[in-house]
CSV table of C-alpha atoms in Angstrom, one decimal:
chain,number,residue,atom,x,y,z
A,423,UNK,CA,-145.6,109.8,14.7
A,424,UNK,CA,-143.4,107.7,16.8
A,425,UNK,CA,-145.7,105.4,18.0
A,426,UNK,CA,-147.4,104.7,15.0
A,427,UNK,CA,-143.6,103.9,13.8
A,428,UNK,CA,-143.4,101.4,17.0
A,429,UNK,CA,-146.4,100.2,16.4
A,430,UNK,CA,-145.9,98.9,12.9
A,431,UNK,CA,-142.6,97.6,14.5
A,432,UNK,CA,-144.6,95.8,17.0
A,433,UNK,CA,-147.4,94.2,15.4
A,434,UNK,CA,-148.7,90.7,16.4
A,435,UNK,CA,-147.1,89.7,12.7
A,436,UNK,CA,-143.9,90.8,12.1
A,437,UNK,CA,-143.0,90.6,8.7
A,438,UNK,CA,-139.2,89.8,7.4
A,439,UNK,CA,-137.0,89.2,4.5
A,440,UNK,CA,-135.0,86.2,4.4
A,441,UNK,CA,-132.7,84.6,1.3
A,442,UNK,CA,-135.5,86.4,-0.8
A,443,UNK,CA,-138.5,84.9,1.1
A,444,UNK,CA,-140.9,87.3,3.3
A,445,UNK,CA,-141.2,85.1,6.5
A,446,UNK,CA,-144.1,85.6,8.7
A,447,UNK,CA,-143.2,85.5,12.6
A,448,UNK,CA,-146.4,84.8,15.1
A,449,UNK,CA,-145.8,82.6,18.1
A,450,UNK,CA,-149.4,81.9,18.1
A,451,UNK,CA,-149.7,80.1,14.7
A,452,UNK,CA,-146.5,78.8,14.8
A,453,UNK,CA,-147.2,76.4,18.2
A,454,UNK,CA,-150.5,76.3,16.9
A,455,UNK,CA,-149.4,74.8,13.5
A,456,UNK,CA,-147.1,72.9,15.4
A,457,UNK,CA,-149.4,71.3,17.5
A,458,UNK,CA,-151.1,70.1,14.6
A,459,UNK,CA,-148.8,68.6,12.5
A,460,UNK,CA,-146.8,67.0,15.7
A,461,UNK,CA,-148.3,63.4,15.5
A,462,UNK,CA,-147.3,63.8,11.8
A,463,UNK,CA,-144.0,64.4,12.5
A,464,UNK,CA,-144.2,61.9,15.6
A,465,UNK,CA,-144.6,59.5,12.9
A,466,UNK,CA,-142.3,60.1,10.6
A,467,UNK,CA,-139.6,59.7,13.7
A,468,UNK,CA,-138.3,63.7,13.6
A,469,UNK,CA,-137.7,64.6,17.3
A,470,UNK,CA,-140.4,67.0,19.0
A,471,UNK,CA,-138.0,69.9,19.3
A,472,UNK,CA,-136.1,69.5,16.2
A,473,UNK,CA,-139.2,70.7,14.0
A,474,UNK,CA,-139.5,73.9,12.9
A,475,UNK,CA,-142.3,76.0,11.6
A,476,UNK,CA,-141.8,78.9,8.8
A,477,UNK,CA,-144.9,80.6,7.3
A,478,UNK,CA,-143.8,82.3,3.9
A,479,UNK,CA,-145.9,85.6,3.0
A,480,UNK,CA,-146.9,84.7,-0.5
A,481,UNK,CA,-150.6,83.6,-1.5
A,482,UNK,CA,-149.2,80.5,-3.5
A,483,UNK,CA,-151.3,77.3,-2.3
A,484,UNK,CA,-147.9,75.8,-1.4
A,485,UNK,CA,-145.8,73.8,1.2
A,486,UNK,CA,-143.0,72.4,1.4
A,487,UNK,CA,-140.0,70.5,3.6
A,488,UNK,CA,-136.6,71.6,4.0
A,489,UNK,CA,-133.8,69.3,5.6
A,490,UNK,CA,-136.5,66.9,6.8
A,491,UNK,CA,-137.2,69.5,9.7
A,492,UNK,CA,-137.8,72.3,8.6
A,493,UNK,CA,-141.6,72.8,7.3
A,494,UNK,CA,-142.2,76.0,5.3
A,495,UNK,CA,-146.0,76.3,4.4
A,496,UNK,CA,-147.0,79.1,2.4
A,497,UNK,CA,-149.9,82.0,3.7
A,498,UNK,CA,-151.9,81.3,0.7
A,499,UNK,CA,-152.5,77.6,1.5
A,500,UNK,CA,-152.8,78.1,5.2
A,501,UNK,CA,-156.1,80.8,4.4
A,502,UNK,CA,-157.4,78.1,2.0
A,503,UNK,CA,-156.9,74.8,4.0
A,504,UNK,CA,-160.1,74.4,5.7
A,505,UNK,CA,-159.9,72.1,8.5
A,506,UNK,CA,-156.4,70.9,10.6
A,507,UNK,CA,-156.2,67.0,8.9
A,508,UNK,CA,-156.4,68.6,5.6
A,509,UNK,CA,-153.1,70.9,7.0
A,510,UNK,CA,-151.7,67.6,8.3
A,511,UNK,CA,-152.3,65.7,5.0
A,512,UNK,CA,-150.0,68.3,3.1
A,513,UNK,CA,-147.4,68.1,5.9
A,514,UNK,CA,-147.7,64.5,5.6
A,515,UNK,CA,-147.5,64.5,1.8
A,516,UNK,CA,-144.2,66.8,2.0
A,517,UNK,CA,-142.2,64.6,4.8
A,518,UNK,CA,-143.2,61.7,2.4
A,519,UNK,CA,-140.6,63.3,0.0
A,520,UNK,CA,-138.1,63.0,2.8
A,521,UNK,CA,-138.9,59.8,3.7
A,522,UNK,CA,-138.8,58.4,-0.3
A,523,UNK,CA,-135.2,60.4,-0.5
A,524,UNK,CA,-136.1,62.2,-3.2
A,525,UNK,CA,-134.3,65.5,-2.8
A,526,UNK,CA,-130.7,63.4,-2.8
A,527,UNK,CA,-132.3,61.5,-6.1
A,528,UNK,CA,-133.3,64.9,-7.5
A,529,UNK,CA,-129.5,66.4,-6.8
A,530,UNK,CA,-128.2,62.8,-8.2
A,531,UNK,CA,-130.2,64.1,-11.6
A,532,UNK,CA,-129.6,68.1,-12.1
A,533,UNK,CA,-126.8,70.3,-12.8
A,534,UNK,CA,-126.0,71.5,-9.3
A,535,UNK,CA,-126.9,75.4,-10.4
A,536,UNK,CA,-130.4,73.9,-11.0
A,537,UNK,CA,-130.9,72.2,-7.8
A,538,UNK,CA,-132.7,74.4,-5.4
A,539,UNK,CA,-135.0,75.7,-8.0
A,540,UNK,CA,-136.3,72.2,-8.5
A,541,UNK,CA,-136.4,71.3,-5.2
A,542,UNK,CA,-139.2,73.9,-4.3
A,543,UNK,CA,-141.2,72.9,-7.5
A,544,UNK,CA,-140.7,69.0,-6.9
A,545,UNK,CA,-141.7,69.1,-3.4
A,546,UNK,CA,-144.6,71.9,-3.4
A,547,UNK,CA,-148.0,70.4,-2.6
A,548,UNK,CA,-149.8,73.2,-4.2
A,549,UNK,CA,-150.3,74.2,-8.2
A,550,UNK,CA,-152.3,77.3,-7.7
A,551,UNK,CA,-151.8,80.8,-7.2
A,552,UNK,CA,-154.9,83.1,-5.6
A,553,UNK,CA,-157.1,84.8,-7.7
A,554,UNK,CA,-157.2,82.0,-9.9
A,555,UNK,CA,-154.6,83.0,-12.2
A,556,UNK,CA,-152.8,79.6,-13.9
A,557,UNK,CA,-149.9,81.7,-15.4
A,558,UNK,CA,-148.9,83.2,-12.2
A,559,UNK,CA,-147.8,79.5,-10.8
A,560,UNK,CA,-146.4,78.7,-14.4
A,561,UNK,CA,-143.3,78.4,-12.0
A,562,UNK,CA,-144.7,75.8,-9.5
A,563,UNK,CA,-146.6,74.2,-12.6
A,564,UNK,CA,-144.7,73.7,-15.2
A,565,UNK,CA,-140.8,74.2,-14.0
A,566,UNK,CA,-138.7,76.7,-15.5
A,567,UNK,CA,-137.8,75.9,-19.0
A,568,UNK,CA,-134.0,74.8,-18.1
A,569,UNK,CA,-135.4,71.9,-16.1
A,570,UNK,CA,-138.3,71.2,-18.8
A,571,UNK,CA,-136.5,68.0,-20.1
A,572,UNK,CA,-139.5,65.0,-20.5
A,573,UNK,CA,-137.7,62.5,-18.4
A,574,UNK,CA,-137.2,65.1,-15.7
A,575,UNK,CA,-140.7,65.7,-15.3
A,576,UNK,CA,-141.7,62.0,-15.8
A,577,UNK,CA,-139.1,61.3,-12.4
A,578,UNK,CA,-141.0,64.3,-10.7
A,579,UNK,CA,-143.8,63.2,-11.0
A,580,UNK,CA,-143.4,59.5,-10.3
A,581,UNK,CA,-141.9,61.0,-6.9
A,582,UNK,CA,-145.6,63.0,-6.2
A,583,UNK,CA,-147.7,59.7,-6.7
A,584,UNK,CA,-144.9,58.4,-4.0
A,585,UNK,CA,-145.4,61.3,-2.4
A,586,UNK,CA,-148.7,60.6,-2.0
A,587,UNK,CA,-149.2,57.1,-1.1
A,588,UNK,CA,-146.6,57.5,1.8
A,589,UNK,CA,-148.9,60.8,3.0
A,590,UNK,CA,-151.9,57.5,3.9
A,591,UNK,CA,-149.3,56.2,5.4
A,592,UNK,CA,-147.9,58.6,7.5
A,593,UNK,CA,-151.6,59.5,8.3
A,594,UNK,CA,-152.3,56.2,9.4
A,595,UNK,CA,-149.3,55.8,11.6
A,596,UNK,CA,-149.9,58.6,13.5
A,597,UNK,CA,-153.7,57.3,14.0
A,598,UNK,CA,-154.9,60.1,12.0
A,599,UNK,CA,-157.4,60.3,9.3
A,600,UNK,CA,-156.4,60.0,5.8
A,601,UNK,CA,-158.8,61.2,4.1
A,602,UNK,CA,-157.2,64.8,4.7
A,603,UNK,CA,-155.4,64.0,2.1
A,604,UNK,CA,-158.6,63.3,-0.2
A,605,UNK,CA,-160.2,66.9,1.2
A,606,UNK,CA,-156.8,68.9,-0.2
A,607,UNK,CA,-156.7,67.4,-3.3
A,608,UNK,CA,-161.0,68.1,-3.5
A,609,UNK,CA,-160.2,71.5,-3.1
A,610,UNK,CA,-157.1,71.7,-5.7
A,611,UNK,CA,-159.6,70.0,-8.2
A,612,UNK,CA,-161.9,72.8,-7.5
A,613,UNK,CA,-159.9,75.6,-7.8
A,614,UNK,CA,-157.8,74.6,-10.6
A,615,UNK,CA,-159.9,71.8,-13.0
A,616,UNK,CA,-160.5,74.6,-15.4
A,617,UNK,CA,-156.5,74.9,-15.9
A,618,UNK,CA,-156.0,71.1,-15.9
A,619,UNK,CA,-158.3,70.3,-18.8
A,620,UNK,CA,-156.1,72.2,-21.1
A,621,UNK,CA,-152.5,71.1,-20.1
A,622,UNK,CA,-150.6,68.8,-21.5
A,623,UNK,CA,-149.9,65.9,-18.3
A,624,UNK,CA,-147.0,65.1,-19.9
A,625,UNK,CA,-145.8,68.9,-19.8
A,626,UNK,CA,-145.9,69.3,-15.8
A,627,UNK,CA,-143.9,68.2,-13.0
A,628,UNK,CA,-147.0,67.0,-10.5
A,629,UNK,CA,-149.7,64.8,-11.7
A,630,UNK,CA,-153.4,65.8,-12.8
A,631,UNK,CA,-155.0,66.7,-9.4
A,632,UNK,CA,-157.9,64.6,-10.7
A,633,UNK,CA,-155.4,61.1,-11.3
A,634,UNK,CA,-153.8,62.3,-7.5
A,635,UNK,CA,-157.4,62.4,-6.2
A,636,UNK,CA,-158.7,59.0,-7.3
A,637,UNK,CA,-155.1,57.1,-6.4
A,638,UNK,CA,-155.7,58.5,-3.1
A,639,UNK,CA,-159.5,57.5,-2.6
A,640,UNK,CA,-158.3,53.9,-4.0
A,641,UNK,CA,-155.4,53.5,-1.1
A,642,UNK,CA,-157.9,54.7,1.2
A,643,UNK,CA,-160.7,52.6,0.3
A,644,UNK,CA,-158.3,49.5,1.1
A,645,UNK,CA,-157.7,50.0,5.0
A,646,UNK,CA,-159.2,48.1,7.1
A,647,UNK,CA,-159.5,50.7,10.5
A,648,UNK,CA,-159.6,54.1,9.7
A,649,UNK,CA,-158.6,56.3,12.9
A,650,UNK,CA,-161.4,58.3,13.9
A,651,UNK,CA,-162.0,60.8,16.5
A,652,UNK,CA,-164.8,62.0,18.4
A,653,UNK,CA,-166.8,64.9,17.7
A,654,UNK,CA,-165.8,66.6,20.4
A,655,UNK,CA,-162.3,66.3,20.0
A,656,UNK,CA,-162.8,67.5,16.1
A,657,UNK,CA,-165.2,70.4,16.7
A,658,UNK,CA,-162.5,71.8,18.8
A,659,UNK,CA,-159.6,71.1,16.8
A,660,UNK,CA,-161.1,72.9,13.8
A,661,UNK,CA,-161.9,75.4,16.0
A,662,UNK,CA,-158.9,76.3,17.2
A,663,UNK,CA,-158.1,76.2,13.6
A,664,UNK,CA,-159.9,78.5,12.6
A,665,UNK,CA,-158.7,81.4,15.3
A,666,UNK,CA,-155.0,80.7,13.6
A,667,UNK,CA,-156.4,81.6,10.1
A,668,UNK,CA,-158.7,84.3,11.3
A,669,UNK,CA,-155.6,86.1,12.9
A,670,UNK,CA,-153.5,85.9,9.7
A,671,UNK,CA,-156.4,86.7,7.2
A,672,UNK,CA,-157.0,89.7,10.0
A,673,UNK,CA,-153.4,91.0,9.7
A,674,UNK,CA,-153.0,89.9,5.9
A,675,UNK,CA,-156.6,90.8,4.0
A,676,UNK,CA,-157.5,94.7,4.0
A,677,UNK,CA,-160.3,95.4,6.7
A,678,UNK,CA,-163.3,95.5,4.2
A,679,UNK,CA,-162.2,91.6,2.8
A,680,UNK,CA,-162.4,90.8,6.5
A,681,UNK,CA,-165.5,91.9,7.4
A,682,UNK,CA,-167.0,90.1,3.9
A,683,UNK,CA,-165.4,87.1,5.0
A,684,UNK,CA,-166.3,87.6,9.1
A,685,UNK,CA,-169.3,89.6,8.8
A,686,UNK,CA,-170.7,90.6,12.2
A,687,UNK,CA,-173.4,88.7,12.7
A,688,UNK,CA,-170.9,86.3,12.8
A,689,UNK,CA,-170.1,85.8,16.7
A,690,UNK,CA,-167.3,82.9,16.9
A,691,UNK,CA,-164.3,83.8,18.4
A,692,UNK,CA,-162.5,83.2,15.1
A,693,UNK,CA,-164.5,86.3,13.3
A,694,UNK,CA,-164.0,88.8,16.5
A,695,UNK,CA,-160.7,87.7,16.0
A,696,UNK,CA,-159.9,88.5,12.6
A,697,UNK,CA,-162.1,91.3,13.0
A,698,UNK,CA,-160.6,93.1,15.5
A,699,UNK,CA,-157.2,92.7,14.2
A,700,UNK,CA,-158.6,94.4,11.1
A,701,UNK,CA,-160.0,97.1,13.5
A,702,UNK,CA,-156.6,97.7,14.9
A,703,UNK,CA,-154.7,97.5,11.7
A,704,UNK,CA,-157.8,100.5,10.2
A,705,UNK,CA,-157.1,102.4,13.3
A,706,UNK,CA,-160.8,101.6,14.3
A,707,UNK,CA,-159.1,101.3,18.2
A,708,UNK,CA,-162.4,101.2,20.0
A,709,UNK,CA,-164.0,98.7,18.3
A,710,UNK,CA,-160.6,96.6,18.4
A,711,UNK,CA,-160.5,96.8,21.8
A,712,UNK,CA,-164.0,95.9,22.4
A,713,UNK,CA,-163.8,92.7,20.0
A,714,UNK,CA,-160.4,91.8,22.2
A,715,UNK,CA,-161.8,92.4,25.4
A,716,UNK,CA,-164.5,89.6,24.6
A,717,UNK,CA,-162.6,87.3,23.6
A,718,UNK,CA,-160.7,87.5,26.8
A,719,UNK,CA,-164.1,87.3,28.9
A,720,UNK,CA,-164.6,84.5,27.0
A,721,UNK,CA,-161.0,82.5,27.9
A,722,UNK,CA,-159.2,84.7,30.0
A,723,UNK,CA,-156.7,81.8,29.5
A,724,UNK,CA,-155.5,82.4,26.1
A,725,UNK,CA,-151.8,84.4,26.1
A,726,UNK,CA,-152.4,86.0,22.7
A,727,UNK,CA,-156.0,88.0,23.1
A,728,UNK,CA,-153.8,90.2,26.0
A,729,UNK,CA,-150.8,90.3,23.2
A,730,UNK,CA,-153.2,91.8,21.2
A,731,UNK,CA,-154.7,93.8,23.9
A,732,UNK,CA,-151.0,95.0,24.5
A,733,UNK,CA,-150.7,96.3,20.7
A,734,UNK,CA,-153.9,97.7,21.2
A,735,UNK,CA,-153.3,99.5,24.0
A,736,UNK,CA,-149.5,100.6,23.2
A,737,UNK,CA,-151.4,102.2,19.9
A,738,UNK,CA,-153.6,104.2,22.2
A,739,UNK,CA,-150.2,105.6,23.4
A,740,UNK,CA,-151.6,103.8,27.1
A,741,UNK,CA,-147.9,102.4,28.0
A,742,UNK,CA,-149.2,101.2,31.5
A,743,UNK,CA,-152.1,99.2,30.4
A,744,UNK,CA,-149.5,97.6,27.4
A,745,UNK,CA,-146.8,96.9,29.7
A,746,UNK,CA,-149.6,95.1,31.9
A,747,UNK,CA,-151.2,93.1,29.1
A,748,UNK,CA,-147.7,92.2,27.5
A,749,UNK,CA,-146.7,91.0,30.9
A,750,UNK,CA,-149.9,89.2,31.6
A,751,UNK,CA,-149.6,87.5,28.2
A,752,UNK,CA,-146.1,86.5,28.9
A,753,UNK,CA,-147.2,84.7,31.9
A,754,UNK,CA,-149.1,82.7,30.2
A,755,UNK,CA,-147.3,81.9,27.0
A,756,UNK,CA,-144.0,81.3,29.4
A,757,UNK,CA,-141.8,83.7,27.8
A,758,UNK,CA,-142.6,83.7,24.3
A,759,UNK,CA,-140.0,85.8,22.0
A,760,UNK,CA,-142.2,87.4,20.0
A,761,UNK,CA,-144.2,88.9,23.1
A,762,UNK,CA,-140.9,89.8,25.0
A,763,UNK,CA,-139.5,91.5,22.1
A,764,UNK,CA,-143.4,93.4,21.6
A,765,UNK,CA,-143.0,93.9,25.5
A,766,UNK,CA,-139.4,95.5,25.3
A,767,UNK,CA,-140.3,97.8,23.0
A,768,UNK,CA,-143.1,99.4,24.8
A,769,UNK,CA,-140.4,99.7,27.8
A,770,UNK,CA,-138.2,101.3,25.8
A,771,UNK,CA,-140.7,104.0,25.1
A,772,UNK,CA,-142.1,104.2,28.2
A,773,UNK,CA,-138.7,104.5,30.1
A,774,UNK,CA,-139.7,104.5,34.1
A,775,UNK,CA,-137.4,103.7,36.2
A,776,UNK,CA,-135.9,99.8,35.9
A,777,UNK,CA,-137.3,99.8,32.1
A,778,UNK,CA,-134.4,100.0,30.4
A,779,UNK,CA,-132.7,97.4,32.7
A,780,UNK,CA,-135.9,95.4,32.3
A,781,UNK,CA,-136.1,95.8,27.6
A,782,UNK,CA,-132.3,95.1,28.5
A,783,UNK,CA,-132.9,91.9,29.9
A,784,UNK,CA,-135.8,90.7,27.3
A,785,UNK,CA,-133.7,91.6,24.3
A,786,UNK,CA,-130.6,89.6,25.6
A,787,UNK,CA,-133.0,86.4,26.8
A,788,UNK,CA,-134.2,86.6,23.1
A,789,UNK,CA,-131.1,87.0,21.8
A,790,UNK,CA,-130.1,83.7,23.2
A,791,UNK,CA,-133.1,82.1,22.0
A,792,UNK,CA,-134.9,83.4,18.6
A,793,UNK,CA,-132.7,86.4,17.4
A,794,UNK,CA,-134.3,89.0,15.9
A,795,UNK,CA,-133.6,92.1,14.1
A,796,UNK,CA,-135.9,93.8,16.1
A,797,UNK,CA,-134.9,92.5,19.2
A,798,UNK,CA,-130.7,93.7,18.6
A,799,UNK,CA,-132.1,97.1,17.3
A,800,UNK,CA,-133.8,97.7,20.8
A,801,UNK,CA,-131.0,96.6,22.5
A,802,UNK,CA,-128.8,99.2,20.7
A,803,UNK,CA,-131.4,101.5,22.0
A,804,UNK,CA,-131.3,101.0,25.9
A,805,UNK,CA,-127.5,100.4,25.9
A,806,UNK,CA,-124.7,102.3,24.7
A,807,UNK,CA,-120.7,101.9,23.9
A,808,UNK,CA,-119.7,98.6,22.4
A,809,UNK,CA,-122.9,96.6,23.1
A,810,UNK,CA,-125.0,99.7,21.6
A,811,UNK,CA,-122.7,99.1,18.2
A,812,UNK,CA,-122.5,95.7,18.4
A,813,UNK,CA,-126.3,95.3,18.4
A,814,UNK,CA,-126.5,97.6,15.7
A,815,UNK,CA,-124.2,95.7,13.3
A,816,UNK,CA,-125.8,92.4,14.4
A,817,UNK,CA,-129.3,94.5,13.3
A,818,UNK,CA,-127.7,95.3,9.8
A,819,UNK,CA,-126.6,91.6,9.4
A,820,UNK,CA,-129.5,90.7,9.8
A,821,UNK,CA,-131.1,92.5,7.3
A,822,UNK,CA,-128.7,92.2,4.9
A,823,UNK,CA,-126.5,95.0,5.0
A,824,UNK,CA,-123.5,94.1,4.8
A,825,UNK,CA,-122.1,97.7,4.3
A,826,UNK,CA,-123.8,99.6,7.8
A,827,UNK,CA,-123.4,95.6,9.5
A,828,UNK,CA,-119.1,96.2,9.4
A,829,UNK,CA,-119.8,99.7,10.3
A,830,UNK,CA,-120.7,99.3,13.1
A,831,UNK,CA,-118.6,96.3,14.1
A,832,UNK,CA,-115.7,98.6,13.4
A,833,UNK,CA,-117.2,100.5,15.7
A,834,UNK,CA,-118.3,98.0,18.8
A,835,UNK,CA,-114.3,96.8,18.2
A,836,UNK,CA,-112.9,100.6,19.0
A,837,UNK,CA,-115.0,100.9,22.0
A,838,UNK,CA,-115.1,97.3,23.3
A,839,UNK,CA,-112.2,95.2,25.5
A,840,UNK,CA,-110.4,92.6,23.7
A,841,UNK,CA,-111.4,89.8,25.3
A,842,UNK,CA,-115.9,90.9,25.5
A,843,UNK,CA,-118.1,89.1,23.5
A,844,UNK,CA,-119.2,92.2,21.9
A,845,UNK,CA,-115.1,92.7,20.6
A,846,UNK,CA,-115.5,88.6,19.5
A,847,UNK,CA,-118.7,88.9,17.8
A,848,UNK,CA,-118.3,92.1,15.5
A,849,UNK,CA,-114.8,90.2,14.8
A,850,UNK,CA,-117.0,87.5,13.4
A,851,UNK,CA,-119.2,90.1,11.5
A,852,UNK,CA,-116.1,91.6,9.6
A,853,UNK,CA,-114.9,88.6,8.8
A,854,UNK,CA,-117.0,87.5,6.8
C-alpha cells in the first residue's frame, strides 16, 4: 500500500493546486514547449531565462500570457494543436497582447474587482471547451455578465484582431512561418462553426473565428518571403511534438482512449509512448516496461524514457533498478527538479546506507531552485528537529494550509537556534 501511495506521489506528471488553477509539472514538456516557442519569445525581446512555462490541467482550448513572461497554455489546447508552429502561432498571438499593451488598457477601463477575470477572457486564444459543448466556455465566450457592457466587448475585440496581426508579425520576425496562425484558427472553425452561426458577433468578446481566419490569410498573402524550413528540420520538429502530447494524453486520457488514439499497430515512438504511460498508469507493468525499454533501444539518449523506466521500476517495488534509471536520467537531463525530487523519494524508501544523506541533498538542491511541496515533505521525512518542522510547515504553505503551515513553524521555532534559517523562515511563515 505504501508504494502505490509513493507512486502516485511520484508520477512523471505531478499534479498541483495553485490560486485555484491545477498546474501540471513535467520537465519534459515544459523545455520541450520551451524550445518551441523560444524564437517566439526571441522576437518579441523577453530574455531566454526569464520565460516561464505553466501547463494548466483543464481541457479548455486556451492560452494565455501573464506579466509578459509568464505563458500559461491550457492541456486541452496542447492535445488539440497538431503541429509545433500552430503552438507557436498562439504563443505568438498571446505576447501580441503584451506587445499592443492591452492588459494596462483593459485595467484603464474596468472596475479594479473585475480586472483579472477579464484579463483571462481578453487574452485567451481559445473559444472552445472539449467535447464540443458551447455552454461550458460561455465563460471564455461571452464574459461574465458584469463585464457584458457593448463597448467593452467592441474594445476586446478590436484588441484580438490586433492581437492577431501582431502574431504575423512576431512569426515573421522570428523567421517562422505564419501560416500557424492560419492552421489554429482552421481548426477553431472546425470545431466550433456550428456555435458561431448562431451567436450574436456583437455579443462576444473575440471575433467570428471565420472574420479572424480570412484577416489572417489576407496579411499573409501580402509578404513577400515567407520563412520556410526544410523537410527535415519539420519532420523532426513535429515529431518531437508529438512525444510531448503522447506523454500528456498518456498520463491525462484513461488507458482505453489511448490505445483508440495510439492503437498498436501504430509503431512511432510517440504511440509506445503514450501507450506505455497508460500501461503504467492501468498497472499493466510488463507491457509498460516493454514499450519503455524500446524506446530507449531506440535513443538511449533521451533522459525522460529512463524517468519513466524509474517510475516503472519503483512500482515494481525494484528500488535498485529505480535508483539506477532515476540517476541515469538525471545525468542526462543535468539535474532536472522533477527527476531529483522522483529520485529522492525512491531513496527515502529504500533507505541504504548514505540515502538519506543523499534525498537530503536532492530535496535542499531543489529547494533552492523549483520548490516543491513534495520535495519539503520528503525532506521532513529524512531529517528531524527544526528542519523536519520547518519543512513540514513550508509543505502546508504550500498547499494552502495555513492552519497545519503555523503549526508547525511553532514548532521548527521551539526546537530551532535563534539565529538558523529554519528559526528565520517559520518566523516568516507565522507572520503572515
Amino acid at each position: 500500500m505504501k508504494r502505490i501511495i509513493f507512486a502516485v506521489l511520484i508520477s512523471v506528471i505531478s499534479v498541483f493546486n495553485v490560486n485555484a488553477a491545477t498546474l501540471i509539472n513535467d520537465t519534459e514538456i515544459e523545455s520541450g514547449i520551451t524550445e518551441i516557442i523560444k524564437p517566439i519569445a526571441k522576437a518579441a525581446k523577453i530574455p531566454e531565462n526569464r520565460l516561464k512555462i505553466y501547463i494548466i490541467n483543464d481541457d479548455n482550448f486556451n492560452a494565455f500570457v501573464r506579466g509578459g513572461e509568464d505563458v500559461f497554455i491550457y492541456t486541452g489546447l496542447l492535445k488539440r494543436i497538431k503541429s509545433p508552429n500552430a503552438l507557436r502561432a498562439v504563443v505568438a498571438h498571446e505576447l501580441g497582447h503584451t506587445i499592443g499593451g492591452h492588459i494596462i488598457q483593459i485595467a484603464d477601463r474596468m472596475q479594479s474587482e473585475m480586472i483579472r477575470t477579464m484579463i483571462i477572457q481578453a487574452l485567451g486564444i481559445g473559444l472552445m471547451v472539449a467535447g464540443g459543448n458551447p455552454s461550458a466556455g460561455a465563460g471564455v465566450l461571452a464574459g461574465s455578465a458584469g463585464i457584458a457592457q457593448q463597448s467593452m466587448l467592441s474594445f476586446s475585440r478590436d484588441e484580438e484582431r490586433m492581437a492577431d496581426d501582431l502574431a504575423v508579425d512576431l512569426m515573421v520576425k522570428a523567421d517562422e512561418n505564419p501560416n500557424g496562425l492560419i492552421e489554429v484558427f482552421e481548426q477553431m472553425h472546425e470545431m466550433q462553426n456550428a456555435f458561431e452561426t448562431r451567436v450574436n458577433p456583437n455579443r462576444i468578446n473575440h471575433p467570428l473565428t471565420s472574420e479572424r481566419l480570412n484577416n489572417a490569410k489576407t496579411k499573409i498573402a501580402k509578404i513577400k518571403n515567407i520563412p520556410t524550413k526544410s523537410k527535415n528540420q519539420i519532420s523532426k520538429e513535429n515529431a518531437n511534438y508529438e512525444i510531448l502530447r503522447a506523454k500528456l494524453i498518456g498520463y491525462l486520457n484513461n488507458d482505453k482512449n489511448v490505445i483508440t488514439l495510439y492503437p498498436y499497430k501504430d509503431k512511432s515512438d510517440a504511440a509506445v509512448y503514450a501507450r506505455a504511460i497508460a500501461n503504467m498508469r492501468a498497472g499493466n507493468l510488463d507491457m509498460a516496461k516493454t514499450g519503455i525499454q524500446t524506446l530507449i533501444k531506440r535513443n538511449s539518449e533521451s533522459p525522460y524514457f529512463y524517468e519513466v523506466l524509474g517510475d516503472i521500476e519503483y512500482q515494481y517495488g525494484h528500488y535498485d533498478d529505480s535508483v539506477e534509471a532515476y540517476e541515469h536520467s538525471l545525468k542526462l537531463s543535468n539535474n532536472a527538479p522533477q527527476i531529483e525530487t522522483a529520485l529522492a523519494v525512491v531513496l527515502a524508501e529504500r533507505n541504504k546506507n548514505g540515502d538519506t544523506e543523499r534525498a537530503k541533498e536532492l530535496c535542499k538542491r531543489v529547494i533552492l531552485t523549483e520548490p516543491s511541496p513534495l520535495a519539503y515533505w520528503i525532506l521532513a521525512r529524512v531529517t528531524d528537529g527544526s528542519t523536519s518542522d520547518w519543512a513540514m510547515a513550508e509543505f502546508y504553505k504550500m498547499n494552502n494550509d495555513e492552519k497545519n503551515a503555523k503549526k508547525y513553524a511553532k514548532l521548527a521555532r521551539k526546537k530551532a537556534k535563534k539565529d538558523s534559517p529554519e528559526y528565520i523562515k517559520s518566523g516568516d511563515i507565522l507572520k503572515k
